[in-house]
Short mmCIF file of C-alpha atoms and ligand atoms in Angstrom, two decimals:
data_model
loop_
_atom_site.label_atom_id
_atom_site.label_comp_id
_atom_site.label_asym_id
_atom_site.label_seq_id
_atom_site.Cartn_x
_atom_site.Cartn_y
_atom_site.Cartn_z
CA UNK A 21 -22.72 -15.23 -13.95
CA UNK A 22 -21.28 -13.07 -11.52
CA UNK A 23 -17.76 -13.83 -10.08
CA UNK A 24 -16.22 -14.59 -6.60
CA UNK A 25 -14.94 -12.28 -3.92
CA UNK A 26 -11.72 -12.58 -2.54
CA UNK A 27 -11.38 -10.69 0.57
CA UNK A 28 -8.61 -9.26 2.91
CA UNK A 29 -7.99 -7.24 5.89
CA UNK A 30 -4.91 -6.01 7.49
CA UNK A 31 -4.20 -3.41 10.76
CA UNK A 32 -3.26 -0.12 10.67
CA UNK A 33 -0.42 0.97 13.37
CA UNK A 34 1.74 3.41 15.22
CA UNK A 35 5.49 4.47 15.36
CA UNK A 36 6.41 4.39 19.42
CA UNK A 37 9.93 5.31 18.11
CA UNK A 38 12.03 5.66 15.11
CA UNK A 39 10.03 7.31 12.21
CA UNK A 40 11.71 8.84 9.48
CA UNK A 41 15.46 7.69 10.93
CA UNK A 42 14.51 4.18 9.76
CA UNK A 43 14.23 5.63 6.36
CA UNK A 44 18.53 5.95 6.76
CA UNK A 45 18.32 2.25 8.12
CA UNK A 46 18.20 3.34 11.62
CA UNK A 47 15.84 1.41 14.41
CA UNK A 48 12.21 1.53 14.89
CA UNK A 49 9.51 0.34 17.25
CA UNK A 50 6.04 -0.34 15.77
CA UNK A 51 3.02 -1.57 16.94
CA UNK A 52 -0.24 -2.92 14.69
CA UNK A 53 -3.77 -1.53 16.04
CA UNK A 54 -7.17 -2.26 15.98
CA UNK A 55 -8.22 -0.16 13.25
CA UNK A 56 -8.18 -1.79 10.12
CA UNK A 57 -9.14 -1.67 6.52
CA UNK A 58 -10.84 -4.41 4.23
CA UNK A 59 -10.44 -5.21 0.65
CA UNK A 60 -12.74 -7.08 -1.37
CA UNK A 61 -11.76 -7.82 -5.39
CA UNK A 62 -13.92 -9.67 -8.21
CA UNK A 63 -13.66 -9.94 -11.89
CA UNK A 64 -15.72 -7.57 -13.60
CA UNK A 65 -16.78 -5.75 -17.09
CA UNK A 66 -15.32 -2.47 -15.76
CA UNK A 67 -12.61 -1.10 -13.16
CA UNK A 68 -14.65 0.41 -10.45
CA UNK A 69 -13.67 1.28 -6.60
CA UNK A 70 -16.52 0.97 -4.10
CA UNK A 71 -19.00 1.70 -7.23
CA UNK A 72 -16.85 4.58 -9.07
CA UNK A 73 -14.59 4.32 -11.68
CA UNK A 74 -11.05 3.67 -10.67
CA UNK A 75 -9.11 6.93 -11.56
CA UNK A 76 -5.49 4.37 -11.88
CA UNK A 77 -3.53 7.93 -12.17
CA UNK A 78 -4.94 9.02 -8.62
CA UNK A 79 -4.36 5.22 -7.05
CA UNK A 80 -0.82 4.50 -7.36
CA UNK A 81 -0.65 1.36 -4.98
CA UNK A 82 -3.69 0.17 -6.87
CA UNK A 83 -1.83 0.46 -9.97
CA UNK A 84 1.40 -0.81 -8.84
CA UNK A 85 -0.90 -4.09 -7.19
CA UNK A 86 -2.70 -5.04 -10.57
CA UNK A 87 0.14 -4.36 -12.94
CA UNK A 88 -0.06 -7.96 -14.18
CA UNK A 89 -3.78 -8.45 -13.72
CA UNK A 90 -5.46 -8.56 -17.34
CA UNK A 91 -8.81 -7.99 -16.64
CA UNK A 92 -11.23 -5.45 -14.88
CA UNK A 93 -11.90 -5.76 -11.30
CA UNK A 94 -14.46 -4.34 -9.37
CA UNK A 95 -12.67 -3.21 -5.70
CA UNK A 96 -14.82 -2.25 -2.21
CA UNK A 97 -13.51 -1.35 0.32
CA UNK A 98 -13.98 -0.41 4.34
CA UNK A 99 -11.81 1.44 6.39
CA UNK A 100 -11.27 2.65 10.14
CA UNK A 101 -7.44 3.50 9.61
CA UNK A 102 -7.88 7.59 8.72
CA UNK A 103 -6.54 8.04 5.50
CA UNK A 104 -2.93 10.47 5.43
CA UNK A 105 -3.23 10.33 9.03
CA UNK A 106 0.12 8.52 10.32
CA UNK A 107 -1.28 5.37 11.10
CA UNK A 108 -0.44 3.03 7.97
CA UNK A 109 -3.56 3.68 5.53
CA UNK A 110 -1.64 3.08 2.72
CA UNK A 111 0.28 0.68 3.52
CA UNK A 112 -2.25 -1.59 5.15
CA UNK A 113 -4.15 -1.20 1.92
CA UNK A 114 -1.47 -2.29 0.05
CA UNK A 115 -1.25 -5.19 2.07
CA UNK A 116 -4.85 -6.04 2.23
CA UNK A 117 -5.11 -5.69 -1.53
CA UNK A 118 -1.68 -7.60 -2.10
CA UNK A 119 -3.18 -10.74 -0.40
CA UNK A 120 -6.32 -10.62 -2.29
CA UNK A 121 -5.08 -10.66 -5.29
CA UNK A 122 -2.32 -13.35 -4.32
CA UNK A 123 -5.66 -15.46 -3.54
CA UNK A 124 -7.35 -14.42 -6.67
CA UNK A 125 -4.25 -15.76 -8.81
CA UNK A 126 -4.12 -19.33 -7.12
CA UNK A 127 -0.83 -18.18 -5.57
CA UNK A 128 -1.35 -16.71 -1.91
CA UNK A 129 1.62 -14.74 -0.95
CA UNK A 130 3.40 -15.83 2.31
CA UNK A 131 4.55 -12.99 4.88
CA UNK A 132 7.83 -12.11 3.71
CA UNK A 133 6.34 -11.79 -0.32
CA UNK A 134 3.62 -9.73 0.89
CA UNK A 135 5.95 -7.17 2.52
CA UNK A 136 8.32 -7.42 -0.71
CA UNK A 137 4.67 -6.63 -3.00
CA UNK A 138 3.62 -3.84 -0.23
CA UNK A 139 6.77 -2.07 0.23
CA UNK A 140 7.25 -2.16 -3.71
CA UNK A 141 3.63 -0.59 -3.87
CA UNK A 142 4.24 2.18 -1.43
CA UNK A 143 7.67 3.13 -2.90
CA UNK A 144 6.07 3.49 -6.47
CA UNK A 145 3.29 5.60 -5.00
CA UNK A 146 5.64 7.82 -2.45
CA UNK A 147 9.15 7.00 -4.12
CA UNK A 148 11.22 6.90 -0.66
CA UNK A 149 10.49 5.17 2.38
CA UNK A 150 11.41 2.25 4.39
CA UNK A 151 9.56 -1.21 4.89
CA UNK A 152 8.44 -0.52 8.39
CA UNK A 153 4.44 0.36 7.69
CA UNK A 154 4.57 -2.71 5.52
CA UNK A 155 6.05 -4.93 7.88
CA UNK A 156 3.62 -3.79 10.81
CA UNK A 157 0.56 -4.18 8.65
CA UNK A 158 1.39 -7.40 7.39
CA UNK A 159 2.46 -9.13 10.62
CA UNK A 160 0.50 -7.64 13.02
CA UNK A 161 1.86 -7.53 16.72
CA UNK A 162 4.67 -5.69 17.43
CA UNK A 163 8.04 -5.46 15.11
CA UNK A 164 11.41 -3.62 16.12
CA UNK A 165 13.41 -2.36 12.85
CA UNK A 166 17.30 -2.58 12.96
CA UNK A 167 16.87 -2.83 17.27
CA UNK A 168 20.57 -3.97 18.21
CA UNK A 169 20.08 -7.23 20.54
CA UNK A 170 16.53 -7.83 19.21
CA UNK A 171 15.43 -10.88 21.29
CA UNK A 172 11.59 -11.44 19.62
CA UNK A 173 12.08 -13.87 16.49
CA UNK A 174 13.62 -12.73 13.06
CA UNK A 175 10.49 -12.00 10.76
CA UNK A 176 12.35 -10.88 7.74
CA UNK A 177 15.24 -8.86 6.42
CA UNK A 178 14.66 -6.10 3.55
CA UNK A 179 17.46 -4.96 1.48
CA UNK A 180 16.89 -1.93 -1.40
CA UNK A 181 20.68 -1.06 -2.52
CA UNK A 182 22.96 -0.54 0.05
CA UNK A 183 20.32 -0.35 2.79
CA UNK A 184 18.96 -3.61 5.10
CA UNK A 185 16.43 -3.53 7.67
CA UNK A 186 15.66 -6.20 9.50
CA UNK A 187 13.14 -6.82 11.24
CA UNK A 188 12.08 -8.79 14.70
CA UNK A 189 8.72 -9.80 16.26
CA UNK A 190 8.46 -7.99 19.61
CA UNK A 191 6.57 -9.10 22.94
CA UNK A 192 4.94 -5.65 24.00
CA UNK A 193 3.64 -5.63 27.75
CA UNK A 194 -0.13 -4.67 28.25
CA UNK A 195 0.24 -0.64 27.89
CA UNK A 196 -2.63 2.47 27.44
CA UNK A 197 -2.02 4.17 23.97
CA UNK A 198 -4.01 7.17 23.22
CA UNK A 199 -3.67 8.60 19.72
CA UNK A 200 -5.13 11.82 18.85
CA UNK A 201 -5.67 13.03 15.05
CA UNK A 202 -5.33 16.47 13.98
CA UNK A 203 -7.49 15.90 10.80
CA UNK A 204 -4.68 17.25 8.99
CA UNK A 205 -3.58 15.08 6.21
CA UNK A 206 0.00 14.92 4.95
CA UNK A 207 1.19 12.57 2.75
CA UNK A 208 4.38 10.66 3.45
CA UNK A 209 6.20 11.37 0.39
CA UNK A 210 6.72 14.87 0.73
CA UNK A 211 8.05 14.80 4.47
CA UNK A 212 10.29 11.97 3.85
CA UNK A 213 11.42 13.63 0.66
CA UNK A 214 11.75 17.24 2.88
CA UNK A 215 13.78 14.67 5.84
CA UNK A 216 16.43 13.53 2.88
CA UNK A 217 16.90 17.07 1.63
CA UNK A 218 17.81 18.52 4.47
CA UNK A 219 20.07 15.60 5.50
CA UNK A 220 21.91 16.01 2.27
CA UNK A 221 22.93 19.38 2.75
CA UNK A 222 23.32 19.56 6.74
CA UNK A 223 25.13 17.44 9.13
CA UNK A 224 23.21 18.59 11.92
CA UNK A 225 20.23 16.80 10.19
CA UNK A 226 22.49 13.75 9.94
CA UNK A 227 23.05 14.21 13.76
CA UNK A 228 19.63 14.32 14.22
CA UNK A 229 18.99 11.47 13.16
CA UNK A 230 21.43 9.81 15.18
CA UNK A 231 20.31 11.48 18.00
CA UNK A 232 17.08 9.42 17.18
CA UNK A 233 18.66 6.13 16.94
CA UNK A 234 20.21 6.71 20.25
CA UNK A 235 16.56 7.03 21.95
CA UNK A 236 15.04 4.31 20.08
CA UNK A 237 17.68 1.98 21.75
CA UNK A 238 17.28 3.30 24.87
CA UNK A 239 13.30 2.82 24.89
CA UNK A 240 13.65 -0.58 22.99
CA UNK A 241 15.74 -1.53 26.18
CA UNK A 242 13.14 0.13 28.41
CA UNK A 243 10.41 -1.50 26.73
CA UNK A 244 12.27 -4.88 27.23
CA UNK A 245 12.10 -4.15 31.26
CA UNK A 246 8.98 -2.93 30.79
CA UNK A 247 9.91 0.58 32.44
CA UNK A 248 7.22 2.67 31.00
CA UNK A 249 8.27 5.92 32.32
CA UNK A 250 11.81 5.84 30.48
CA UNK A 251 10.00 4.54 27.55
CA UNK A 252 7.84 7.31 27.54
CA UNK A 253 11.03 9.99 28.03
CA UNK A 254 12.03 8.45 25.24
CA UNK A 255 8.67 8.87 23.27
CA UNK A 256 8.88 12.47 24.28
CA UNK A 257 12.14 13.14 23.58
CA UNK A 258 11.83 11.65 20.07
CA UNK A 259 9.04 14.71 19.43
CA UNK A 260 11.92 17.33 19.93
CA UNK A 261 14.32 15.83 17.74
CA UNK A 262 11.88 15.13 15.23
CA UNK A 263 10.30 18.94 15.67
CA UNK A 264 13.89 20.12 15.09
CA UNK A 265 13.63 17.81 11.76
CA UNK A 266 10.93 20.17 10.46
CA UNK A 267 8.13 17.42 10.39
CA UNK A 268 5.96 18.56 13.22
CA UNK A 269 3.35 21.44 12.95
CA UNK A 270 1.49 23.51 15.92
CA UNK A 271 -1.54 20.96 15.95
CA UNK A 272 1.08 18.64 16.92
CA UNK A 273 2.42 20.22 19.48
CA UNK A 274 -0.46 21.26 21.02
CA UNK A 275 -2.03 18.25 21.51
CA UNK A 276 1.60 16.72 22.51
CA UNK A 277 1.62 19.68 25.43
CA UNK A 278 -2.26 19.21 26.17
CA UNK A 279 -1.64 15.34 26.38
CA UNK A 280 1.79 15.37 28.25
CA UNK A 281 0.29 16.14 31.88
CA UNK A 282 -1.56 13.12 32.15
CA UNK A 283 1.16 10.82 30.39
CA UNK A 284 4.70 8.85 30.84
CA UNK A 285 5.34 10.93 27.11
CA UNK A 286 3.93 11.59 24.53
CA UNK A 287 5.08 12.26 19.94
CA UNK A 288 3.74 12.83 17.14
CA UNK A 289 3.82 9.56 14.78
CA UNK A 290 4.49 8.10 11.75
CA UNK A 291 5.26 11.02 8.90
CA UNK A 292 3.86 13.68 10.96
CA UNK A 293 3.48 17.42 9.29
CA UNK A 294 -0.58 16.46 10.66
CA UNK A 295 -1.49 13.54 10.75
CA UNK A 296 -1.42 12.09 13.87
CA UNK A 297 0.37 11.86 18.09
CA UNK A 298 0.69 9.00 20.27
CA UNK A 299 0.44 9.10 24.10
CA UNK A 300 1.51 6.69 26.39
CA UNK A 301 -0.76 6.76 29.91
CA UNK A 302 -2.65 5.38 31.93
CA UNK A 303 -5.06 8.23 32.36
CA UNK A 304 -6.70 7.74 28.84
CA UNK A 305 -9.71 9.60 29.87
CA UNK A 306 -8.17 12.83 30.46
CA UNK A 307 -5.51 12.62 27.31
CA UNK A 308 -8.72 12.02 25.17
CA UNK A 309 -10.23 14.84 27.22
CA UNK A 310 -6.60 16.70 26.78
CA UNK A 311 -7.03 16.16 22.79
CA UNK A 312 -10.05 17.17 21.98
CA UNK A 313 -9.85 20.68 23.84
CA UNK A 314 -7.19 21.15 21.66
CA UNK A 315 -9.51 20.50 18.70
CA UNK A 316 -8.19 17.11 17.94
CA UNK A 317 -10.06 13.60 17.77
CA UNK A 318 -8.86 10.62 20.39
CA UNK A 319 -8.58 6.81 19.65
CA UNK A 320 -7.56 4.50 22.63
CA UNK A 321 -6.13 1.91 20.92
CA UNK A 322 -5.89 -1.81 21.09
CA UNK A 323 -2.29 -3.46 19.97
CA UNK A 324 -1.81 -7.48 20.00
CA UNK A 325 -3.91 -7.21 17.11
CA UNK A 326 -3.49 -9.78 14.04
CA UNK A 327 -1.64 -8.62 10.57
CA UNK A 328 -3.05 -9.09 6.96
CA UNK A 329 -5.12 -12.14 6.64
CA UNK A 330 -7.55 -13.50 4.24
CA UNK A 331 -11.10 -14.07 4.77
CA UNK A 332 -12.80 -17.19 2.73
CA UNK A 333 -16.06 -16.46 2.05
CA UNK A 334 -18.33 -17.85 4.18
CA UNK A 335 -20.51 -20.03 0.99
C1 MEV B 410 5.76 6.66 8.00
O1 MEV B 410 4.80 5.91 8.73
C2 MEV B 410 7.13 6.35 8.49
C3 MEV B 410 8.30 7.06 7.84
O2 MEV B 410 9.47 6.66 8.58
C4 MEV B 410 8.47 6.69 6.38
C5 MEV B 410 8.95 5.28 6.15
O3 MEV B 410 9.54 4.65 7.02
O4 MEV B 410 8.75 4.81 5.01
C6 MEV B 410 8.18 8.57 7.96
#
């Protein structure tokens, strides 16, 4: 007898503003895409991931996920998110997988639980980090962080020790994003970890950082009036403060100078250090064009996309 599938999907996304501030319970402005990753799970005679054995050292959200699951499963899954890239992977996965499982058990997991199982998952696997990804890959949409006068509904709030982030729905008006990949990838442990170190021994890092606060508010309230040019100021302005945080690298830069003629601004997003930029245009063509003579790979991204959801299967 062979058993049933439980499946789940859930979006990757995009920092417009905020990254690695949010971390010190600063603001943030996220947006899910259309680039997501599936997760199928059955019961099975062996662990195995997409027909492999399941190395549980090497998978850390996978381990973290199935810590009270007393049986092997067999996993598959499908991705378009680019793994170490920037744009969620892990987090979506965790949240794909999360909800699966939550199905599998009898007990689905509402929103708010799924970010609390997610976030757990990535801050086993990476140790520091903030529930933003979570939050954006489970809900989908568009979600502001800690924005002061936040006028989108209250999704959740998520409190580790002394820090809360709380987190709104937000309307986004219809805009062009063009990402472009380096093909670098650079896991979001380190940087984060390299971010708190140098905050701990310099204040100028801590100004920083409040710098970055300072032009997240300013392009939350420019997003709000829809005023795409400040926003994207904003968006470019966040790349210098974050370059002067150490987490940029040339490819970055490049393609953030290559991108910048033909855009309202342009950053590199999510951990950075590779990974991945954002531009915001409306001249996709040539940014894509812009990217790839700079030796990097272009998405034009859609956002109004759903978050995690499960897929009955169709028998
Ligand atoms: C990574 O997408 C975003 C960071 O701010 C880390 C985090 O918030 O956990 C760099």
């Amino acid at each position: 007898m062979t058993s049933e599938w439980f499946t789940a999907s859930a979006p990757g996304k995009f920092v417009i503003l905020g990254e690695h501030a949010v971390v010190y319970g600063k603001p943030a402005i996220v947006l899910a895409i259309d680039l997501r990753i599936a997760v199928s799970i059955r019961r099975s005679g062996r662990n195995l991931i997409n027909g492999d054995h399941v190395d549980f050292r090497r998978q850390p959200h996978l381990r973290y996920l199935t810590r009270d699951v007393n049986h092997a499963l067999e996993f598959m899954t499908s991705s378009d998110i680019p793994v170490g890239s920037g744009l969620g992977s892990s987090a979506a996965l965790s949240a794909a997988l999360g909800l699966a499982l939550s199905h599998q058990r009898g007990a689905p997991l509402g929103e708010k639980e799924l970010v609390e199982e997610a976030y757990n998952a990535e801050l086993f696997a990476q140790g520091i980090g903030s529930p933003m990804d979570a939050s954006a890959c489970v809900h989908g949409g568009g979600i502001s962080v800690n924005l002061p006068n936040a006028t989108g509904e209250h999704l959740w709030t998520v409190t580790r020790g002394d820090r809360t982030w709380d987190v709104h729905d937000i309307e986004a008006p219809d805009m062009t994003f063009v990402i472009g990949s380096t093909g670098i990838k650079a896991p979001t442990g380190p940087l984060v970890a390299k971010v708190r170190r140098y905050r701990d021994r310099s204040q100028f890092a801590v100004d920083i950082t409040d710098d970055i606060e300072q032009v997240t508010i300013q392009g939350g309230q420019a997003l709000a009036r829809n005023d795409v040019e400040e926003l994207g100021r904003m968006m470019t302005e966040d790349h210098k403060l974050l370059s002067i945080l150490g987490v940029s690298c040339r490819e970055l830069n490049k393609m953030v100078n290559a991108a910048l003629p033909y855009s309202y601004g342009a950053k590199l997003t999510g951990a950075g250090g590779g990974g991945c930029m954002v531009a915001l245009t409306d001249e996709p063509d040539k940014v894509c064009k812009a990217i790839r003579s700079r030796g990097g790979t272009p998405y034009i991204v859609k956002t109004g996309v759903p978050g995690a959801m499960f897929h009955p299967d169709p028998e």
